[in-house]
Tab-separated table of C-alpha atoms in Angstrom:
chain	number	residue	atom	x	y	z
A	245	MET	CA	74.151	-19.369	-101.283
A	246	LEU	CA	74.680	-16.033	-98.897
A	247	ALA	CA	70.644	-15.650	-99.235
A	248	THR	CA	70.179	-19.107	-98.157
A	249	LEU	CA	72.359	-19.099	-95.618
A	250	LEU	CA	70.563	-16.117	-94.273
A	251	VAL	CA	66.941	-17.351	-94.884
A	252	LEU	CA	68.304	-20.422	-92.488
A	253	PHE	CA	69.578	-17.750	-89.858
A	254	LEU	CA	66.339	-16.007	-89.967
A	255	PHE	CA	64.580	-19.158	-88.780
A	256	PHE	CA	66.880	-20.531	-86.076
A	257	CYS	CA	67.737	-16.671	-84.568
A	258	ASN	CA	65.170	-14.782	-82.287
A	259	PRO	CA	64.863	-12.136	-81.060
A	260	VAL	CA	66.990	-10.614	-83.281
A	261	CYS	CA	64.733	-12.697	-86.399
A	262	CYS	CA	62.915	-9.253	-87.301
A	263	VAL	CA	65.982	-7.020	-88.011
A	264	PHE	CA	67.499	-9.393	-89.992
A	265	GLN	CA	64.314	-10.237	-92.139
A	266	LYS	CA	63.882	-6.515	-92.770
A	267	LEU	CA	67.744	-6.391	-93.846
A	268	TYR	CA	67.178	-9.680	-96.007
A	269	CYS	CA	64.026	-8.187	-97.653
A	270	THR	CA	66.151	-4.724	-98.753
A	271	ILE	CA	68.701	-7.287	-100.735
A	272	SER	CA	66.032	-9.993	-101.496
A	273	ASP	CA	63.023	-10.082	-104.283
A	274	SER	CA	61.940	-13.331	-102.108
A	275	CYS	CA	58.345	-13.356	-102.022
A	276	ASP	CA	58.364	-14.171	-98.313
A	277	CYS	CA	59.054	-10.713	-97.843
A	278	ASP	CA	55.911	-9.008	-99.969
A	279	PHE	CA	53.345	-12.260	-98.317
A	280	LYS	CA	51.817	-9.808	-95.396
A	281	PRO	CA	48.392	-11.680	-95.170
A	282	ASN	CA	45.843	-9.561	-93.178
A	283	ILE	CA	42.832	-11.797	-92.433
A	284	ARG	CA	41.347	-9.217	-90.351
A	285	ASP	CA	41.498	-6.487	-92.907
A	286	LEU	CA	39.812	-8.890	-95.586
A	287	GLU	CA	37.276	-9.734	-93.424
A	288	TRP	CA	36.265	-6.025	-92.967
A	289	ASP	CA	36.534	-5.186	-96.399
A	290	LEU	CA	34.394	-8.273	-97.266
A	291	TYR	CA	31.521	-7.097	-95.028
A	292	LYS	CA	31.743	-3.605	-95.460
A	293	ASN	CA	32.170	-3.171	-99.121
A	294	VAL	CA	30.539	-6.083	-101.031
A	295	TYR	CA	27.038	-5.920	-100.839
A	296	GLY	CA	24.291	-8.707	-100.837
A	297	GLN	CA	26.593	-11.782	-100.784
A	298	HIS	CA	26.375	-13.327	-97.442
A	299	LEU	CA	27.457	-16.673	-99.053
A	300	ALA	CA	30.661	-15.289	-100.651
A	301	GLN	CA	31.576	-13.123	-97.860
A	302	ASP	CA	31.393	-16.077	-95.087
A	303	ILE	CA	32.870	-18.804	-97.536
A	304	VAL	CA	36.059	-16.640	-98.784
A	305	SER	CA	36.623	-15.245	-95.182
A	306	GLU	CA	36.462	-18.757	-93.822
A	307	GLU	CA	38.348	-21.256	-96.175
A	308	VAL	CA	41.376	-18.000	-96.609
A	309	GLY	CA	41.739	-17.902	-92.783
A	310	ARG	CA	41.604	-21.396	-92.276
A	311	PHE	CA	44.168	-22.187	-95.436
A	312	LEU	CA	46.442	-19.752	-94.258
A	313	HIS	CA	46.336	-20.630	-90.528
A	314	ASN	CA	47.338	-24.051	-91.753
A	315	LYS	CA	51.457	-24.213	-92.067
A	316	SER	CA	51.349	-27.371	-93.878
A	317	PRO	CA	48.158	-27.423	-96.166
A	318	SER	CA	47.169	-30.823	-97.894
A	319	GLN	CA	46.371	-29.360	-101.121
A	320	PRO	CA	46.157	-25.836	-102.409
A	321	LEU	CA	42.973	-23.387	-101.935
A	322	VAL	CA	40.836	-23.506	-105.014
A	323	LEU	CA	37.641	-21.302	-105.083
A	324	SER	CA	35.311	-21.115	-108.296
A	325	PHE	CA	33.312	-17.853	-108.209
A	326	HIS	CA	30.097	-18.026	-110.037
A	327	GLY	CA	27.320	-15.639	-110.725
A	328	SER	CA	25.968	-12.525	-113.046
A	329	SER	CA	27.563	-9.697	-114.103
A	330	GLY	CA	28.354	-6.839	-111.519
A	331	THR	CA	27.841	-9.125	-108.356
A	332	GLY	CA	31.457	-8.464	-106.773
A	333	LYS	CA	33.245	-11.298	-108.226
A	334	THR	CA	36.145	-9.495	-109.444
A	335	LEU	CA	36.124	-7.028	-106.688
A	336	VAL	CA	36.205	-10.032	-104.339
A	337	SER	CA	39.251	-11.499	-106.518
A	338	SER	CA	41.093	-8.035	-105.874
A	339	MET	CA	40.427	-7.764	-101.901
A	340	LEU	CA	42.094	-11.021	-101.771
A	341	GLY	CA	45.477	-10.018	-103.676
A	342	ASN	CA	45.236	-6.831	-101.721
A	343	HIS	CA	45.167	-8.110	-98.181
A	344	LEU	CA	47.828	-10.947	-99.229
A	345	TYR	CA	50.671	-9.317	-100.375
A	346	GLY	CA	52.173	-5.671	-99.500
A	347	SER	CA	52.113	-4.406	-102.979
A	348	ALA	CA	48.678	-5.862	-103.474
A	349	MET	CA	47.263	-6.519	-107.142
A	350	SER	CA	50.567	-5.294	-108.316
A	351	SER	CA	52.385	-7.814	-106.666
A	352	PRO	CA	54.616	-10.030	-109.135
A	353	TYR	CA	53.323	-13.302	-107.326
A	354	VAL	CA	49.616	-12.808	-108.393
A	355	HIS	CA	48.955	-13.925	-111.941
A	356	GLN	CA	45.951	-12.885	-113.646
A	357	PHE	CA	44.896	-14.787	-116.822
A	358	VAL	CA	42.000	-13.098	-119.181
A	359	PRO	CA	40.716	-15.906	-121.865
A	360	THR	CA	40.323	-13.524	-124.737
A	361	LEU	CA	43.964	-11.838	-124.075
A	362	HIS	CA	46.051	-14.756	-123.007
A	363	PHE	CA	44.413	-17.708	-124.861
A	364	PRO	CA	42.294	-16.092	-127.492
A	365	LEU	CA	42.566	-19.274	-130.463
A	366	PRO	CA	40.940	-22.542	-129.728
A	367	HIS	CA	42.868	-24.201	-132.151
A	368	ARG	CA	45.937	-23.830	-130.105
A	369	VAL	CA	44.779	-25.080	-126.945
A	370	LYS	CA	47.509	-27.877	-126.913
A	371	GLN	CA	50.190	-24.714	-127.149
A	372	TYR	CA	48.418	-22.652	-124.586
A	373	ARG	CA	48.484	-25.916	-122.463
A	374	GLU	CA	52.237	-26.187	-122.517
A	375	GLU	CA	52.846	-22.627	-121.807
A	376	LEU	CA	50.399	-22.503	-118.906
A	377	LYS	CA	51.672	-25.662	-117.479
A	378	ASP	CA	55.258	-23.823	-117.813
A	379	TRP	CA	53.909	-20.735	-116.208
A	380	VAL	CA	52.336	-21.991	-113.266
A	381	GLN	CA	55.242	-24.599	-112.763
A	382	GLY	CA	57.950	-21.742	-112.874
A	383	ASN	CA	56.176	-19.346	-110.774
A	384	LEU	CA	55.345	-22.007	-108.108
A	385	THR	CA	59.069	-22.819	-107.811
A	386	GLU	CA	59.488	-18.813	-107.520
A	387	CYS	CA	57.049	-18.305	-104.862
A	388	ALA	CA	54.894	-21.189	-103.189
A	389	ARG	CA	52.507	-18.607	-102.027
A	390	SER	CA	51.372	-17.675	-105.544
A	391	VAL	CA	47.963	-16.600	-106.269
A	392	PHE	CA	46.692	-17.647	-109.942
A	393	ILE	CA	43.155	-15.855	-111.053
A	394	PHE	CA	41.882	-17.040	-114.244
A	395	ASP	CA	38.677	-14.711	-115.091
A	396	GLU	CA	35.934	-15.278	-117.586
A	397	MET	CA	35.967	-18.952	-117.224
A	398	GLU	CA	33.068	-19.028	-119.348
A	399	LYS	CA	35.417	-17.952	-122.193
A	400	MET	CA	38.366	-20.533	-121.364
A	401	PRO	CA	38.581	-23.121	-124.294
A	402	PRO	CA	37.541	-26.373	-122.993
A	403	GLY	CA	40.372	-28.821	-122.057
A	404	LEU	CA	42.856	-26.284	-121.612
A	405	ILE	CA	42.351	-25.634	-117.613
A	406	ASP	CA	42.811	-29.178	-116.771
A	407	VAL	CA	46.400	-28.997	-117.270
A	408	LEU	CA	46.518	-27.663	-113.594
A	409	GLU	CA	45.314	-31.182	-112.363
A	410	PRO	CA	48.678	-32.228	-110.892
A	411	PHE	CA	49.034	-28.846	-109.304
A	412	LEU	CA	45.593	-28.984	-107.273
A	413	GLY	CA	45.397	-32.271	-105.822
A	414	PRO	CA	47.276	-33.627	-102.552
A	415	SER	CA	50.215	-34.739	-104.202
A	416	HIS	CA	54.072	-34.774	-102.809
A	417	VAL	CA	55.775	-31.462	-102.829
A	418	VAL	CA	57.616	-31.293	-106.058
A	419	PHE	CA	59.346	-28.554	-108.137
A	420	ARG	CA	61.566	-27.637	-105.207
A	421	THR	CA	58.646	-25.999	-103.756
A	422	ASN	CA	55.403	-26.562	-101.576
A	423	TYR	CA	53.060	-26.054	-104.303
A	424	ARG	CA	49.982	-27.085	-101.884
A	425	LYS	CA	50.571	-23.224	-100.481
A	426	ALA	CA	49.155	-21.573	-103.672
A	427	ILE	CA	45.598	-20.191	-104.069
A	428	TYR	CA	43.768	-20.217	-107.109
A	429	LEU	CA	40.726	-18.369	-108.063
A	430	PHE	CA	38.100	-19.500	-111.207
A	431	ILE	CA	35.760	-16.817	-111.979
A	432	THR	CA	32.817	-17.368	-114.315
A	433	ALA	CA	29.427	-16.026	-115.164
A	434	GLY	CA	27.498	-19.251	-114.448
A	435	GLU	CA	24.642	-17.579	-112.971
A	436	GLU	CA	21.711	-19.666	-114.210
A	437	VAL	CA	21.186	-22.140	-111.385
A	438	ILE	CA	21.911	-19.364	-108.631
A	439	ASN	CA	19.467	-16.916	-109.940
A	440	LYS	CA	16.888	-19.549	-110.069
A	441	VAL	CA	17.241	-20.377	-106.211
A	442	ALA	CA	17.563	-16.532	-105.531
A	443	LEU	CA	14.112	-15.867	-107.624
A	444	GLU	CA	12.246	-18.813	-106.100
A	445	ASN	CA	13.429	-17.812	-102.674
A	446	ARG	CA	12.358	-14.131	-103.410
A	447	GLN	CA	8.883	-15.064	-104.640
A	448	ALA	CA	8.518	-17.173	-101.647
A	449	GLY	CA	8.630	-14.221	-99.298
A	450	ARG	CA	11.791	-15.741	-97.650
A	451	GLU	CA	14.825	-13.180	-96.609
A	452	ARG	CA	17.708	-13.386	-98.570
A	453	GLU	CA	19.959	-14.428	-95.795
A	454	GLU	CA	17.884	-17.687	-95.722
A	455	ILE	CA	19.455	-19.024	-98.724
A	456	LYS	CA	21.975	-21.987	-97.676
A	457	LEU	CA	25.203	-22.835	-99.468
A	458	ASP	CA	23.992	-26.341	-99.295
A	459	ASN	CA	21.107	-25.520	-101.800
A	460	LEU	CA	23.693	-24.420	-104.502
A	461	GLN	CA	26.990	-26.245	-104.239
A	462	GLU	CA	26.360	-29.411	-106.125
A	463	ALA	CA	24.092	-27.519	-108.359
A	464	ILE	CA	26.403	-25.374	-109.584
A	465	ALA	CA	29.111	-28.214	-109.744
A	466	GLN	CA	26.925	-30.289	-112.150
A	467	ALA	CA	25.996	-26.925	-113.969
A	468	VAL	CA	29.628	-25.876	-114.981
A	469	TYR	CA	30.616	-29.379	-115.619
A	470	ASN	CA	27.896	-30.180	-117.991
A	471	ASN	CA	28.018	-26.391	-119.914
A	472	ASN	CA	30.465	-25.920	-122.764
A	473	THR	CA	32.913	-23.738	-120.878
A	474	GLY	CA	36.593	-23.687	-119.456
A	475	LEU	CA	35.242	-26.771	-116.964
A	476	PHE	CA	33.383	-28.437	-119.156
A	477	LYS	CA	33.780	-32.232	-118.521
A	478	SER	CA	36.753	-31.385	-116.417
A	479	ASN	CA	39.045	-33.659	-114.702
A	480	ILE	CA	39.372	-30.628	-111.993
A	481	ILE	CA	35.704	-31.218	-110.929
A	482	GLN	CA	35.579	-35.018	-111.417
A	483	GLN	CA	38.353	-35.511	-109.088
A	484	LYS	CA	36.677	-32.876	-106.697
A	485	LEU	CA	39.878	-30.602	-106.588
A	486	ILE	CA	37.664	-27.674	-106.108
A	487	THR	CA	37.738	-26.485	-102.383
A	488	ARG	CA	34.578	-24.459	-102.692
A	489	PHE	CA	32.020	-23.508	-105.124
A	490	VAL	CA	31.279	-19.636	-104.088
A	491	PRO	CA	28.147	-18.466	-105.410
A	492	PHE	CA	27.414	-14.558	-105.748
A	493	LEU	CA	23.570	-13.959	-106.007
A	494	PRO	CA	21.598	-11.268	-107.972
A	495	LEU	CA	21.437	-7.784	-106.665
A	496	SER	CA	18.256	-5.866	-105.857
A	497	ARG	CA	17.589	-2.017	-106.077
A	498	TYR	CA	18.669	-1.777	-102.416
A	499	HIS	CA	21.918	-3.390	-103.202
A	500	VAL	CA	22.561	-1.350	-106.131
A	501	GLU	CA	21.903	1.974	-104.571
A	502	ARG	CA	24.408	0.960	-101.556
A	503	CYS	CA	26.891	0.415	-104.510
A	504	VAL	CA	25.996	3.962	-105.829
A	505	HIS	CA	26.101	5.662	-102.479
A	506	SER	CA	29.702	3.766	-102.071
A	507	GLN	CA	31.094	5.675	-105.373
A	508	LEU	CA	29.643	8.913	-104.609
A	509	CYS	CA	31.417	9.082	-101.037
A	510	GLN	CA	34.505	7.994	-103.245
A	511	ARG	CA	34.018	11.094	-105.133
A	512	GLY	CA	33.588	13.348	-101.983
A	513	SER	CA	29.623	13.391	-102.709
A	514	CYS	CA	28.164	11.634	-100.030
A	515	SER	CA	25.035	13.646	-99.504
A	516	ARG	CA	23.610	13.350	-103.125
A	517	ASN	CA	20.435	10.772	-102.200
A	518	ASP	CA	19.042	12.447	-105.557
A	519	VAL	CA	21.766	10.675	-107.680
A	520	VAL	CA	21.512	7.766	-105.801
A	521	GLU	CA	17.535	7.222	-106.181
A	522	ALA	CA	17.903	8.475	-109.659
A	523	VAL	CA	20.889	5.766	-110.628
A	524	GLY	CA	18.660	2.943	-108.637
A	525	GLY	CA	15.366	3.730	-110.892
A	526	ASP	CA	17.457	4.067	-113.904
A	527	MET	CA	18.813	0.163	-113.790
A	528	ASN	CA	17.219	-2.574	-115.744
A	529	TYR	CA	15.252	-5.360	-113.537
A	530	THR	CA	14.409	-8.852	-114.067
A	531	PRO	CA	12.192	-10.984	-114.570
A	532	ALA	CA	9.689	-8.599	-116.384
A	533	LYS	CA	6.885	-9.593	-113.514
A	534	GLY	CA	8.386	-8.437	-110.108
A	535	LYS	CA	11.684	-6.600	-111.348
A	536	TYR	CA	13.881	-7.938	-108.137
A	537	PHE	CA	17.149	-8.029	-109.587
A	538	SER	CA	19.572	-5.892	-111.258
A	539	SER	CA	20.506	-7.346	-114.750
A	540	THR	CA	23.915	-5.681	-114.589
A	541	GLY	CA	24.373	-5.687	-111.001
A	542	CYS	CA	26.632	-2.449	-110.042
A	543	LYS	CA	28.611	-2.902	-113.071
A	544	THR	CA	27.341	0.411	-114.749
A	545	VAL	CA	27.076	2.368	-111.667
A	546	PRO	CA	30.047	4.500	-112.364
A	547	ALA	CA	28.785	5.580	-115.837
A	548	LYS	CA	25.262	6.198	-114.863
A	549	ILE	CA	26.621	8.325	-111.905
A	550	ASN	CA	28.560	10.208	-114.370
A	551	PHE	CA	25.240	10.662	-116.092
A	552	PHE	CA	23.407	12.001	-113.303
A	553	LEU	CA	25.875	14.054	-111.465
């Protein structure tokens, strides 16, 4: 009761608001105290440290900025990341958590799910559905600004994720909180459509930045809906509850070498251009004719740097 009165006081009392907010946060575990979004730093991080992903950079910064500036969003922000291994999907999801909460990805209000760890047995889908629903509902009640990250969606048992449908739509405020302020990220290795468009663009001699989102959005939606993965025949897609599908393009040798250089700088070895060239040349590239794109993106870069240092 005391905490509630103090919160109300903060809303109506300026200029001493900041002083009392600091006091309140010393005695409360409220997520409002940890929620410290910094959109400018998120945008800077995206454009500085994510390589070869102009579509993902633009979509994430645009959608997150628009969503957080809306004090009363009509529904949660739901982003679905798609692309091959090592292209930056997990990196971008971590950046989002890092720039939303003061305690970054270790915040108790950022929730991560991995199917092989949290939902390993397909015959227990009914049980998992109940557990996931209770978990999401309980944490939304605790914190309206919760972030839910579902990794490796291609390994998610079909039918499980649809239990989230009531939380993703523009329904009324329920569960004693405005659950429309939450953010959901789905991460999947659904790269076939994206890589096909990227390859056709490259073979036509066009610049990477000429690839437009319009060429991919509907194609990705159809691919994940019809493939036997976590979003197979999903009501979430049918009801158009995903805000944006975010494509991550396959990386060229140039992008891989930028990853290598960045990693070397973190180790205090920025000048080792020999290692940059060696790692870039040691990667496997596809297709066999042309060898345009790294088959593992930047995923194996740290291990290869260790080998060549």
